[in-house]
């Protein structure tokens, strides 16, 4: 087991290098300059080209790309993501500022999605003859097709504005001078809703298909034959055995925790990872782009590893390296 | 509910014509006054005995990268407005009463003398001034600030370019500063006294990009920095040690709301005492005298004032089709100004022909705009040798087809509406215009390197005067702001002369001549001046709007009785 884990961890290294190097190249080869001054700022300036050149030299942007990538890698190994080229703050500080908000929103959305998807999916699989769950699944498909920017704006207009119902706040995560949990929860409702609904359709279908497969197996038939109550068959025997594929699926949504959503963050005025990365790209702020990508790729890789690990613990056959069966 | 849908449609369809929403059945509401419609503050808004206390919450549409006014990347027009005066002080400030003329009133300097040859300026500093961190303000701080600007290693190019001819700066004692210039420059005194925020020598120690004051400024002004929640708000509080008349407000809160739609919603909920940058569509929509607009008509004063800005379309004069001024004149005659004013600008923007401030004497009133005249334009194009070719109907000269690309910044809603109108007009006379959209990071680099055929931009400044040397002098094609590559020996000579003319009246004459020549040459297709569209709660007093924005030091809040609704 230790050997297997060691090997898997080693395999992550080239994947990580591949992701970050590609991001580095794409970011650097895209046209545009990190020093973008407002035209009004430069209006009175003679020798604007010199300012550009000095900026590039001062931040090492004039060196060959492989050298710059190697330098970046060297720093990242020491957990130093460098400084933003836009506001010159440490990238780590910027990431740590945005991360908790994004993680909180995404975790709540994930929980909410599963809280709805599990009962719905289980019911759809266990009682296929009933219409209710099927209709609900189809409704979720329709919801899935609605663009997030539209839903978020509509939610704001209908539920948060003075001309709508004004049930929820328009912006941010807390009211002025308020730090209470109730206030935070009140602010979280709409953004979490907007992050949850697109996940529902997929999650519920995953649950339903995993359950359908399990419920068709022999041990379920055996349990039913033994006279185990149906609710117990479905919820204990069935769901427990469907847990593995669902865990795998759920594990792969973990990167949402650090990815953030540009649309939801922008519309609800929540400074999270999505906006951070989006603004960094717009500003050609290479260190921040790389910092956000690194964080996202590390979490994605670890989530994948975690999923494999859980599957391996549950199924010894998977533990053996390929070909050594 | 129907109103809500209309509002939703306005927001979801950014391309709509955004006329005031049709109202069903006209439920009469409060009638806006003449002053309210014009955006003028009524006299009572500046009367009464000021009282101390309270918080003023201002909507700001942008968040600066930092709060160091010297740093090129951190300067942003809004940040300069709320930082300069309230938090940082200059040696002298622009005389608001004299605007748009150059005038200075003492601030951190008590007096100054300029030598007859305009090469030496002696400034006497105010005594007893302390920074927010308790340190005294002396000539050492003036020197440190100037040196920070002059240091080429620092990203201070925008201010540095005003001080390239500063030969030396000496500080004979703690409260005297002597600046010597290597050559005379008409705006040198004004720039030296009014553009440099005085920062303490101690706060400028260290790596310029990462100074602590970039996040938490330390000035000498009546407000000191309190906190900055990234992406949310900046807070300033009254500084107890201020040397002058204390500010009335306890606290200034700059709420960062970048999205205009969201800002409008928050404004309607009463979140801002001072709402800024109201969208033209909203400005027009709230004019309808209906109950649904009562919150705005009764609760707020609308404020509209002319800023020093103008938008333009530039034709790259390196391109064969744009070399000839006759062609550029023809293009101006094809611009559907009336249609744009009606459908795009909703009658809010003011057409201009002038690169100087509209309300200054520098614009020559005798310059009349070219009329919209497609037939006349076609004749001019024929005269310039651009003849319609048989077959596809596209004009051609010496084998070059009149087909070019308009470089568009996708963030401009106005351009997105305006450009298709222009495409249609040009097509009618045999000119093909394609549109290329690129993001801001690329847009400006391409303009700077003249890698465009046609593009649009607006120039703006917080000052009443501007030295247009860097924009129109032929030497500024490379490295300056002469993106279109305009070169005229006469205009060059005039611009040079303006810089050496110290008599304001004589300078105005020269500037008018430049205005006439630039318009005759159609250096740009001059578009419009955009007025500021703001609104303040009726209880906000002492807001006298000028080109230099509001003087937040003099703003106070009337006791809250009239504010019960919000």
mmCIF file of N, CA and C in Angstrom, chain A residues 31-49 51-52 54-55 59 83 85-89 93 97 149-150 153-154 156-158 160-164 166 168 170-174 176-177 266-267 269-271 279 281-282 284, chain B residues 1 3-5 7-8 11-12 65 71-75 152-153 155 157-158 160-161 209-210 215 229-233 255 257-259 262 265-266 268-269 292-293 295 439-442 444-445 448 457-461 466 468 470-471 476 479-481 483:
data_model
loop_
_atom_site.group_PDB
_atom_site.id
_atom_site.type_symbol
_atom_site.label_atom_id
_atom_site.label_comp_id
_atom_site.label_asym_id
_atom_site.label_seq_id
_atom_site.Cartn_x
_atom_site.Cartn_y
_atom_site.Cartn_z
ATOM 1 N N UNK A 31 -1.055 37.784 -26.387
ATOM 2 C CA UNK A 31 -0.630 39.169 -26.583
ATOM 3 C C UNK A 31 -1.074 40.045 -25.419
ATOM 4 N N UNK A 32 -0.409 41.190 -25.270
ATOM 5 C CA UNK A 32 -0.769 42.104 -24.181
ATOM 6 C C UNK A 32 0.359 42.221 -23.176
ATOM 7 N N UNK A 33 0.355 43.317 -22.450
ATOM 8 C CA UNK A 33 1.432 43.617 -21.514
ATOM 9 C C UNK A 33 0.923 43.723 -20.095
ATOM 10 N N UNK A 34 1.720 43.298 -19.113
ATOM 11 C CA UNK A 34 1.270 43.483 -17.733
ATOM 12 C C UNK A 34 1.273 44.953 -17.316
ATOM 13 N N UNK A 35 2.125 45.757 -17.932
ATOM 14 C CA UNK A 35 2.110 47.175 -17.572
ATOM 15 C C UNK A 35 1.129 47.880 -18.500
ATOM 16 N N UNK A 36 -0.128 47.951 -18.071
ATOM 17 C CA UNK A 36 -1.118 48.641 -18.890
ATOM 18 C C UNK A 36 -1.506 49.886 -18.150
ATOM 19 N N UNK A 37 -1.025 50.997 -18.615
ATOM 20 C CA UNK A 37 -1.381 52.212 -17.907
ATOM 21 C C UNK A 37 -2.600 52.822 -18.563
ATOM 22 N N UNK A 38 -3.430 53.377 -17.717
ATOM 23 C CA UNK A 38 -4.567 54.131 -18.175
ATOM 24 C C UNK A 38 -4.055 55.173 -19.165
ATOM 25 N N UNK A 39 -4.694 55.328 -20.336
ATOM 26 C CA UNK A 39 -4.184 56.317 -21.287
ATOM 27 C C UNK A 39 -4.106 57.711 -20.680
ATOM 28 N N UNK A 40 -5.005 58.006 -19.734
ATOM 29 C CA UNK A 40 -4.953 59.323 -19.109
ATOM 30 C C UNK A 40 -3.691 59.491 -18.271
ATOM 31 N N UNK A 41 -3.228 58.386 -17.707
ATOM 32 C CA UNK A 41 -2.025 58.440 -16.893
ATOM 33 C C UNK A 41 -0.814 58.733 -17.776
ATOM 34 N N UNK A 42 -0.811 58.142 -18.967
ATOM 35 C CA UNK A 42 0.361 58.284 -19.827
ATOM 36 C C UNK A 42 0.229 59.457 -20.777
ATOM 37 N N UNK A 43 -0.899 60.128 -20.718
ATOM 38 C CA UNK A 43 -1.163 61.197 -21.678
ATOM 39 C C UNK A 43 -0.045 62.235 -21.711
ATOM 40 N N UNK A 44 0.490 62.566 -20.548
ATOM 41 C CA UNK A 44 1.534 63.576 -20.517
ATOM 42 C C UNK A 44 2.927 62.989 -20.537
ATOM 43 N N UNK A 45 3.033 61.701 -20.779
ATOM 44 C CA UNK A 45 4.327 61.048 -20.607
ATOM 45 C C UNK A 45 5.071 60.928 -21.918
ATOM 46 N N UNK A 46 6.322 61.371 -21.898
ATOM 47 C CA UNK A 46 7.179 61.144 -23.055
ATOM 48 C C UNK A 46 7.963 59.870 -22.767
ATOM 49 N N UNK A 47 8.359 59.160 -23.810
ATOM 50 C CA UNK A 47 9.164 57.955 -23.622
ATOM 51 C C UNK A 47 8.400 56.834 -22.935
ATOM 52 N N UNK A 48 7.183 56.550 -23.418
ATOM 53 C CA UNK A 48 6.390 55.492 -22.793
ATOM 54 C C UNK A 48 6.999 54.110 -23.010
ATOM 55 N N UNK A 49 7.702 53.955 -24.138
ATOM 56 C CA UNK A 49 8.343 52.673 -24.428
ATOM 57 C C UNK A 49 9.407 52.349 -23.385
ATOM 58 N N UNK A 51 9.402 53.148 -20.265
ATOM 59 C CA UNK A 51 8.743 52.701 -19.036
ATOM 60 C C UNK A 51 8.410 51.221 -19.149
ATOM 61 N N UNK A 52 7.919 50.822 -20.339
ATOM 62 C CA UNK A 52 7.608 49.409 -20.575
ATOM 63 C C UNK A 52 8.859 48.551 -20.414
ATOM 64 N N UNK A 54 11.679 49.212 -18.885
ATOM 65 C CA UNK A 54 12.184 49.183 -17.514
ATOM 66 C C UNK A 54 11.367 48.231 -16.657
ATOM 67 N N UNK A 55 10.060 48.248 -16.884
ATOM 68 C CA UNK A 55 9.179 47.373 -16.108
ATOM 69 C C UNK A 55 9.515 45.908 -16.381
ATOM 70 N N UNK A 59 11.163 43.215 -13.572
ATOM 71 C CA UNK A 59 10.440 42.031 -13.120
ATOM 72 C C UNK A 59 10.888 40.765 -13.833
ATOM 73 N N UNK A 83 5.242 38.119 -6.377
ATOM 74 C CA UNK A 83 4.381 39.273 -6.148
ATOM 75 C C UNK A 83 3.574 39.571 -7.401
ATOM 76 N N UNK A 85 2.036 41.501 -10.413
ATOM 77 C CA UNK A 85 2.580 42.568 -11.256
ATOM 78 C C UNK A 85 1.606 43.731 -11.332
ATOM 79 N N UNK A 86 0.421 43.551 -10.769
ATOM 80 C CA UNK A 86 -0.594 44.610 -10.849
ATOM 81 C C UNK A 86 -0.573 45.500 -9.606
ATOM 82 N N UNK A 87 -0.747 44.891 -8.431
ATOM 83 C CA UNK A 87 -0.736 45.735 -7.225
ATOM 84 C C UNK A 87 0.475 45.467 -6.339
ATOM 85 N N UNK A 88 1.366 44.576 -6.789
ATOM 86 C CA UNK A 88 2.635 44.312 -6.101
ATOM 87 C C UNK A 88 2.468 43.710 -4.711
ATOM 88 N N UNK A 89 1.314 43.152 -4.428
ATOM 89 C CA UNK A 89 1.167 42.442 -3.159
ATOM 90 C C UNK A 89 1.621 41.009 -3.364
ATOM 91 N N UNK A 93 -0.686 36.183 -0.357
ATOM 92 C CA UNK A 93 -1.617 36.979 0.445
ATOM 93 C C UNK A 93 -2.954 37.143 -0.296
ATOM 94 N N UNK A 97 -6.595 35.628 0.799
ATOM 95 C CA UNK A 97 -7.696 36.548 1.023
ATOM 96 C C UNK A 97 -8.969 36.028 0.345
ATOM 97 N N UNK A 149 -25.455 33.538 -15.479
ATOM 98 C CA UNK A 149 -25.508 35.001 -15.383
ATOM 99 C C UNK A 149 -26.956 35.490 -15.391
ATOM 100 N N UNK A 150 -27.789 34.778 -16.154
ATOM 101 C CA UNK A 150 -29.200 35.166 -16.234
ATOM 102 C C UNK A 150 -29.916 34.844 -14.926
ATOM 103 N N UNK A 153 -28.846 37.279 -12.179
ATOM 104 C CA UNK A 153 -29.431 38.620 -12.309
ATOM 105 C C UNK A 153 -30.920 38.580 -11.978
ATOM 106 N N UNK A 154 -31.598 37.534 -12.454
ATOM 107 C CA UNK A 154 -33.029 37.411 -12.163
ATOM 108 C C UNK A 154 -33.263 37.244 -10.664
ATOM 109 N N UNK A 156 -31.437 38.339 -8.310
ATOM 110 C CA UNK A 156 -31.213 39.651 -7.694
ATOM 111 C C UNK A 156 -32.433 40.540 -7.884
ATOM 112 N N UNK A 157 -32.908 40.609 -9.140
ATOM 113 C CA UNK A 157 -33.997 41.526 -9.445
ATOM 114 C C UNK A 157 -35.276 41.157 -8.706
ATOM 115 N N UNK A 158 -35.575 39.863 -8.672
ATOM 116 C CA UNK A 158 -36.852 39.449 -8.095
ATOM 117 C C UNK A 158 -36.786 39.324 -6.580
ATOM 118 N N UNK A 160 -34.066 40.448 -4.464
ATOM 119 C CA UNK A 160 -33.235 41.322 -3.639
ATOM 120 C C UNK A 160 -33.486 42.812 -3.847
ATOM 121 N N UNK A 161 -34.088 43.198 -4.970
ATOM 122 C CA UNK A 161 -34.209 44.641 -5.189
ATOM 123 C C UNK A 161 -35.463 45.201 -4.538
ATOM 124 N N UNK A 162 -35.464 46.531 -4.422
ATOM 125 C CA UNK A 162 -36.594 47.226 -3.830
ATOM 126 C C UNK A 162 -37.837 47.028 -4.686
ATOM 127 N N UNK A 163 -37.654 46.854 -6.003
ATOM 128 C CA UNK A 163 -38.811 46.665 -6.878
ATOM 129 C C UNK A 163 -39.274 45.224 -6.907
ATOM 130 N N UNK A 164 -38.431 44.340 -6.401
ATOM 131 C CA UNK A 164 -38.826 42.943 -6.289
ATOM 132 C C UNK A 164 -39.313 42.698 -4.874
ATOM 133 N N UNK A 166 -37.308 42.078 -2.242
ATOM 134 C CA UNK A 166 -36.355 42.599 -1.250
ATOM 135 C C UNK A 166 -36.200 41.669 -0.052
ATOM 136 N N UNK A 168 -33.630 39.436 0.224
ATOM 137 C CA UNK A 168 -32.219 39.174 0.499
ATOM 138 C C UNK A 168 -31.378 40.406 0.165
ATOM 139 N N UNK A 170 -28.390 42.658 -1.577
ATOM 140 C CA UNK A 170 -27.935 42.698 -2.965
ATOM 141 C C UNK A 170 -26.493 42.256 -3.117
ATOM 142 N N UNK A 171 -25.679 42.640 -2.171
ATOM 143 C CA UNK A 171 -24.240 42.547 -2.388
ATOM 144 C C UNK A 171 -23.480 42.071 -1.180
ATOM 145 N N UNK A 172 -22.344 41.473 -1.439
ATOM 146 C CA UNK A 172 -21.365 41.216 -0.392
ATOM 147 C C UNK A 172 -21.726 40.058 0.516
ATOM 148 N N UNK A 173 -20.939 39.915 1.575
ATOM 149 C CA UNK A 173 -21.121 38.792 2.485
ATOM 150 C C UNK A 173 -21.592 39.217 3.857
ATOM 151 N N UNK A 174 -21.538 40.508 4.140
ATOM 152 C CA UNK A 174 -22.062 40.946 5.428
ATOM 153 C C UNK A 174 -22.505 42.395 5.333
ATOM 154 N N UNK A 176 -22.966 46.281 6.783
ATOM 155 C CA UNK A 176 -22.012 47.169 7.433
ATOM 156 C C UNK A 176 -22.047 46.987 8.939
ATOM 157 N N UNK A 177 -20.884 46.762 9.519
ATOM 158 C CA UNK A 177 -20.785 46.688 10.970
ATOM 159 C C UNK A 177 -21.366 45.419 11.578
ATOM 160 N N UNK A 266 -19.005 38.134 -9.417
ATOM 161 C CA UNK A 266 -19.136 39.480 -9.965
ATOM 162 C C UNK A 266 -20.518 40.062 -9.647
ATOM 163 N N UNK A 267 -21.561 39.250 -9.894
ATOM 164 C CA UNK A 267 -22.912 39.777 -9.733
ATOM 165 C C UNK A 267 -23.251 40.024 -8.269
ATOM 166 N N UNK A 269 -21.003 40.627 -5.947
ATOM 167 C CA UNK A 269 -19.984 41.456 -5.310
ATOM 168 C C UNK A 269 -19.212 40.731 -4.223
ATOM 169 N N UNK A 270 -18.814 39.492 -4.527
ATOM 170 C CA UNK A 270 -18.072 38.707 -3.548
ATOM 171 C C UNK A 270 -16.661 38.478 -4.096
ATOM 172 N N UNK A 271 -15.655 39.032 -3.458
ATOM 173 C CA UNK A 271 -14.307 38.878 -4.011
ATOM 174 C C UNK A 271 -13.744 37.492 -3.719
ATOM 175 N N UNK A 279 -9.501 38.688 -13.103
ATOM 176 C CA UNK A 279 -8.823 39.982 -13.154
ATOM 177 C C UNK A 279 -7.343 39.809 -13.455
ATOM 178 N N UNK A 281 -5.942 37.531 -15.266
ATOM 179 C CA UNK A 281 -5.765 37.300 -16.701
ATOM 180 C C UNK A 281 -5.938 38.626 -17.461
ATOM 181 N N UNK A 282 -6.973 39.383 -17.089
ATOM 182 C CA UNK A 282 -7.228 40.653 -17.775
ATOM 183 C C UNK A 282 -6.043 41.606 -17.608
ATOM 184 N N UNK A 284 -2.982 40.677 -17.220
ATOM 185 C CA UNK A 284 -1.757 39.959 -17.577
ATOM 186 C C UNK A 284 -0.817 39.912 -16.373
ATOM 187 N N UNK B 1 -45.270 44.650 -11.411
ATOM 188 C CA UNK B 1 -44.544 43.506 -11.973
ATOM 189 C C UNK B 1 -44.035 43.825 -13.382
ATOM 190 N N UNK B 3 -43.247 46.683 -14.599
ATOM 191 C CA UNK B 3 -42.079 47.564 -14.503
ATOM 192 C C UNK B 3 -40.827 46.760 -14.235
ATOM 193 N N UNK B 4 -41.000 45.755 -13.416
ATOM 194 C CA UNK B 4 -39.869 44.926 -13.058
ATOM 195 C C UNK B 4 -39.324 44.224 -14.293
ATOM 196 N N UNK B 5 -40.255 43.750 -15.121
ATOM 197 C CA UNK B 5 -39.828 43.057 -16.331
ATOM 198 C C UNK B 5 -39.105 44.011 -17.268
ATOM 199 N N UNK B 7 -37.463 46.600 -16.405
ATOM 200 C CA UNK B 7 -36.163 46.833 -15.798
ATOM 201 C C UNK B 7 -35.235 45.654 -16.078
ATOM 202 N N UNK B 8 -35.802 44.454 -15.953
ATOM 203 C CA UNK B 8 -35.003 43.263 -16.205
ATOM 204 C C UNK B 8 -34.526 43.252 -17.643
ATOM 205 N N UNK B 11 -31.629 45.368 -18.275
ATOM 206 C CA UNK B 11 -30.363 44.877 -17.755
ATOM 207 C C UNK B 11 -29.862 43.690 -18.552
ATOM 208 N N UNK B 12 -30.794 42.826 -18.951
ATOM 209 C CA UNK B 12 -30.372 41.621 -19.654
ATOM 210 C C UNK B 12 -29.959 41.935 -21.079
ATOM 211 N N UNK B 65 -5.071 49.938 -7.797
ATOM 212 C CA UNK B 65 -4.155 48.859 -7.448
ATOM 213 C C UNK B 65 -3.443 49.182 -6.139
ATOM 214 N N UNK B 71 2.567 56.396 -7.975
ATOM 215 C CA UNK B 71 2.865 55.153 -8.693
ATOM 216 C C UNK B 71 1.987 55.022 -9.939
ATOM 217 N N UNK B 72 2.645 54.895 -11.101
ATOM 218 C CA UNK B 72 1.905 54.851 -12.372
ATOM 219 C C UNK B 72 0.766 53.848 -12.371
ATOM 220 N N UNK B 73 1.029 52.648 -11.841
ATOM 221 C CA UNK B 73 0.011 51.592 -11.927
ATOM 222 C C UNK B 73 -1.144 51.824 -10.971
ATOM 223 N N UNK B 74 -0.933 52.690 -9.981
ATOM 224 C CA UNK B 74 -1.976 52.864 -8.961
ATOM 225 C C UNK B 74 -2.873 54.066 -9.231
ATOM 226 N N UNK B 75 -2.415 54.982 -10.081
ATOM 227 C CA UNK B 75 -3.199 56.188 -10.319
ATOM 228 C C UNK B 75 -4.490 55.811 -11.027
ATOM 229 N N UNK B 152 14.393 57.128 -11.576
ATOM 230 C CA UNK B 152 13.927 56.373 -12.755
ATOM 231 C C UNK B 152 13.641 54.911 -12.430
ATOM 232 N N UNK B 153 14.147 54.445 -11.289
ATOM 233 C CA UNK B 153 13.867 53.049 -10.926
ATOM 234 C C UNK B 153 12.422 52.902 -10.444
ATOM 235 N N UNK B 155 8.348 53.438 -10.579
ATOM 236 C CA UNK B 155 7.324 53.554 -11.617
ATOM 237 C C UNK B 155 6.529 54.831 -11.407
ATOM 238 N N UNK B 157 6.596 57.405 -13.971
ATOM 239 C CA UNK B 157 6.804 58.109 -15.239
ATOM 240 C C UNK B 157 5.788 59.224 -15.458
ATOM 241 N N UNK B 158 4.536 59.022 -15.002
ATOM 242 C CA UNK B 158 3.524 60.018 -15.350
ATOM 243 C C UNK B 158 3.784 61.342 -14.648
ATOM 244 N N UNK B 160 6.862 62.051 -13.334
ATOM 245 C CA UNK B 160 8.259 62.391 -13.637
ATOM 246 C C UNK B 160 8.358 63.261 -14.884
ATOM 247 N N UNK B 161 7.487 62.988 -15.857
ATOM 248 C CA UNK B 161 7.591 63.733 -17.110
ATOM 249 C C UNK B 161 7.335 65.222 -16.899
ATOM 250 N N UNK B 209 7.610 49.689 -4.957
ATOM 251 C CA UNK B 209 6.400 48.951 -5.335
ATOM 252 C C UNK B 209 5.646 48.396 -4.128
ATOM 253 N N UNK B 210 6.364 48.201 -3.026
ATOM 254 C CA UNK B 210 5.738 47.486 -1.907
ATOM 255 C C UNK B 210 5.768 48.311 -0.620
ATOM 256 N N UNK B 215 -0.685 50.669 0.623
ATOM 257 C CA UNK B 215 -1.944 50.079 1.089
ATOM 258 C C UNK B 215 -2.587 50.932 2.174
ATOM 259 N N UNK B 229 -10.914 47.184 2.709
ATOM 260 C CA UNK B 229 -11.336 45.799 2.487
ATOM 261 C C UNK B 229 -11.332 45.574 0.990
ATOM 262 N N UNK B 230 -10.392 44.759 0.537
ATOM 263 C CA UNK B 230 -10.213 44.567 -0.896
ATOM 264 C C UNK B 230 -11.519 44.214 -1.587
ATOM 265 N N UNK B 231 -11.794 44.933 -2.658
ATOM 266 C CA UNK B 231 -12.979 44.649 -3.457
ATOM 267 C C UNK B 231 -14.256 45.165 -2.826
ATOM 268 N N UNK B 232 -14.197 45.766 -1.625
ATOM 269 C CA UNK B 232 -15.411 46.178 -0.928
ATOM 270 C C UNK B 232 -15.440 47.677 -0.658
ATOM 271 N N UNK B 233 -14.543 48.141 0.200
ATOM 272 C CA UNK B 233 -14.617 49.556 0.538
ATOM 273 C C UNK B 233 -13.316 50.064 1.153
ATOM 274 N N UNK B 255 -17.379 53.040 -1.209
ATOM 275 C CA UNK B 255 -17.838 51.680 -1.503
ATOM 276 C C UNK B 255 -17.499 51.346 -2.951
ATOM 277 N N UNK B 257 -18.124 49.584 -6.089
ATOM 278 C CA UNK B 257 -19.114 48.785 -6.825
ATOM 279 C C UNK B 257 -18.833 49.020 -8.297
ATOM 280 N N UNK B 258 -18.191 48.039 -8.912
ATOM 281 C CA UNK B 258 -17.755 48.232 -10.296
ATOM 282 C C UNK B 258 -18.925 48.118 -11.263
ATOM 283 N N UNK B 259 -19.825 47.196 -10.984
ATOM 284 C CA UNK B 259 -20.913 46.931 -11.912
ATOM 285 C C UNK B 259 -21.973 48.034 -11.808
ATOM 286 N N UNK B 262 -25.607 46.851 -10.711
ATOM 287 C CA UNK B 262 -25.701 46.565 -9.279
ATOM 288 C C UNK B 262 -25.655 47.871 -8.489
ATOM 289 N N UNK B 265 -28.989 49.455 -8.356
ATOM 290 C CA UNK B 265 -29.876 48.791 -7.393
ATOM 291 C C UNK B 265 -29.558 49.210 -5.969
ATOM 292 N N UNK B 266 -28.267 49.233 -5.644
ATOM 293 C CA UNK B 266 -27.866 49.609 -4.287
ATOM 294 C C UNK B 266 -28.241 51.062 -3.998
ATOM 295 N N UNK B 268 -30.747 52.681 -5.301
ATOM 296 C CA UNK B 268 -32.190 52.752 -5.080
ATOM 297 C C UNK B 268 -32.552 52.292 -3.672
ATOM 298 N N UNK B 269 -31.747 51.398 -3.118
ATOM 299 C CA UNK B 269 -32.012 50.950 -1.743
ATOM 300 C C UNK B 269 -31.473 51.931 -0.714
ATOM 301 N N UNK B 292 -43.031 55.512 -9.047
ATOM 302 C CA UNK B 292 -41.890 54.618 -8.925
ATOM 303 C C UNK B 292 -40.560 55.367 -8.909
ATOM 304 N N UNK B 293 -40.582 56.633 -9.330
ATOM 305 C CA UNK B 293 -39.344 57.410 -9.310
ATOM 306 C C UNK B 293 -39.270 58.355 -8.110
ATOM 307 N N UNK B 295 -38.514 57.946 -5.070
ATOM 308 C CA UNK B 295 -37.309 57.812 -4.239
ATOM 309 C C UNK B 295 -36.182 58.705 -4.763
ATOM 310 N N UNK B 439 -9.164 42.840 -26.263
ATOM 311 C CA UNK B 439 -9.342 43.248 -24.870
ATOM 312 C C UNK B 439 -8.403 44.401 -24.524
ATOM 313 N N UNK B 440 -8.667 45.026 -23.390
ATOM 314 C CA UNK B 440 -7.972 46.272 -23.050
ATOM 315 C C UNK B 440 -6.454 46.114 -23.028
ATOM 316 N N UNK B 441 -5.981 44.942 -22.593
ATOM 317 C CA UNK B 441 -4.537 44.750 -22.471
ATOM 318 C C UNK B 441 -3.867 44.905 -23.829
ATOM 319 N N UNK B 442 -4.582 44.534 -24.871
ATOM 320 C CA UNK B 442 -3.996 44.584 -26.203
ATOM 321 C C UNK B 442 -4.291 45.916 -26.875
ATOM 322 N N UNK B 444 -4.532 49.061 -25.879
ATOM 323 C CA UNK B 444 -3.659 50.207 -25.670
ATOM 324 C C UNK B 444 -2.271 49.965 -26.240
ATOM 325 N N UNK B 445 -1.772 48.724 -26.109
ATOM 326 C CA UNK B 445 -0.454 48.444 -26.696
ATOM 327 C C UNK B 445 -0.498 48.680 -28.195
ATOM 328 N N UNK B 448 -0.501 52.379 -28.966
ATOM 329 C CA UNK B 448 0.808 52.960 -28.688
ATOM 330 C C UNK B 448 1.804 52.634 -29.797
ATOM 331 N N UNK B 457 -10.942 56.591 -28.403
ATOM 332 C CA UNK B 457 -10.490 56.725 -27.026
ATOM 333 C C UNK B 457 -11.057 58.035 -26.489
ATOM 334 N N UNK B 458 -10.977 58.223 -25.179
ATOM 335 C CA UNK B 458 -11.343 59.516 -24.606
ATOM 336 C C UNK B 458 -10.163 59.999 -23.775
ATOM 337 N N UNK B 459 -9.852 61.262 -23.877
ATOM 338 C CA UNK B 459 -8.825 61.847 -23.007
ATOM 339 C C UNK B 459 -9.539 62.547 -21.877
ATOM 340 N N UNK B 460 -9.050 62.354 -20.651
ATOM 341 C CA UNK B 460 -9.658 63.112 -19.562
ATOM 342 C C UNK B 460 -8.597 63.498 -18.550
ATOM 343 N N UNK B 461 -8.851 64.564 -17.836
ATOM 344 C CA UNK B 461 -7.941 65.009 -16.791
ATOM 345 C C UNK B 461 -8.751 65.735 -15.734
ATOM 346 N N UNK B 466 -4.694 71.894 -20.006
ATOM 347 C CA UNK B 466 -3.854 70.759 -20.359
ATOM 348 C C UNK B 466 -2.853 71.176 -21.410
ATOM 349 N N UNK B 468 -1.173 70.135 -24.467
ATOM 350 C CA UNK B 468 -1.431 69.114 -25.478
ATOM 351 C C UNK B 468 -0.198 68.701 -26.278
ATOM 352 N N UNK B 470 2.170 66.511 -25.655
ATOM 353 C CA UNK B 470 2.407 65.063 -25.774
ATOM 354 C C UNK B 470 1.358 64.373 -26.643
ATOM 355 N N UNK B 471 0.275 65.062 -26.926
ATOM 356 C CA UNK B 471 -0.783 64.417 -27.707
ATOM 357 C C UNK B 471 -0.671 64.749 -29.197
ATOM 358 N N UNK B 476 6.064 63.347 -30.537
ATOM 359 C CA UNK B 476 5.452 62.436 -29.572
ATOM 360 C C UNK B 476 4.807 61.220 -30.232
ATOM 361 N N UNK B 479 6.685 57.030 -28.426
ATOM 362 C CA UNK B 479 6.858 57.158 -26.982
ATOM 363 C C UNK B 479 5.905 58.136 -26.329
ATOM 364 N N UNK B 480 5.221 58.961 -27.094
ATOM 365 C CA UNK B 480 4.271 59.894 -26.500
ATOM 366 C C UNK B 480 2.853 59.412 -26.726
ATOM 367 N N UNK B 481 1.912 60.349 -26.719
ATOM 368 C CA UNK B 481 0.513 59.946 -26.883
ATOM 369 C C UNK B 481 -0.056 60.335 -28.240
ATOM 370 N N UNK B 483 -0.860 58.954 -30.926
ATOM 371 C CA UNK B 483 -1.061 57.622 -31.485
ATOM 372 C C UNK B 483 -1.405 57.658 -32.968
#
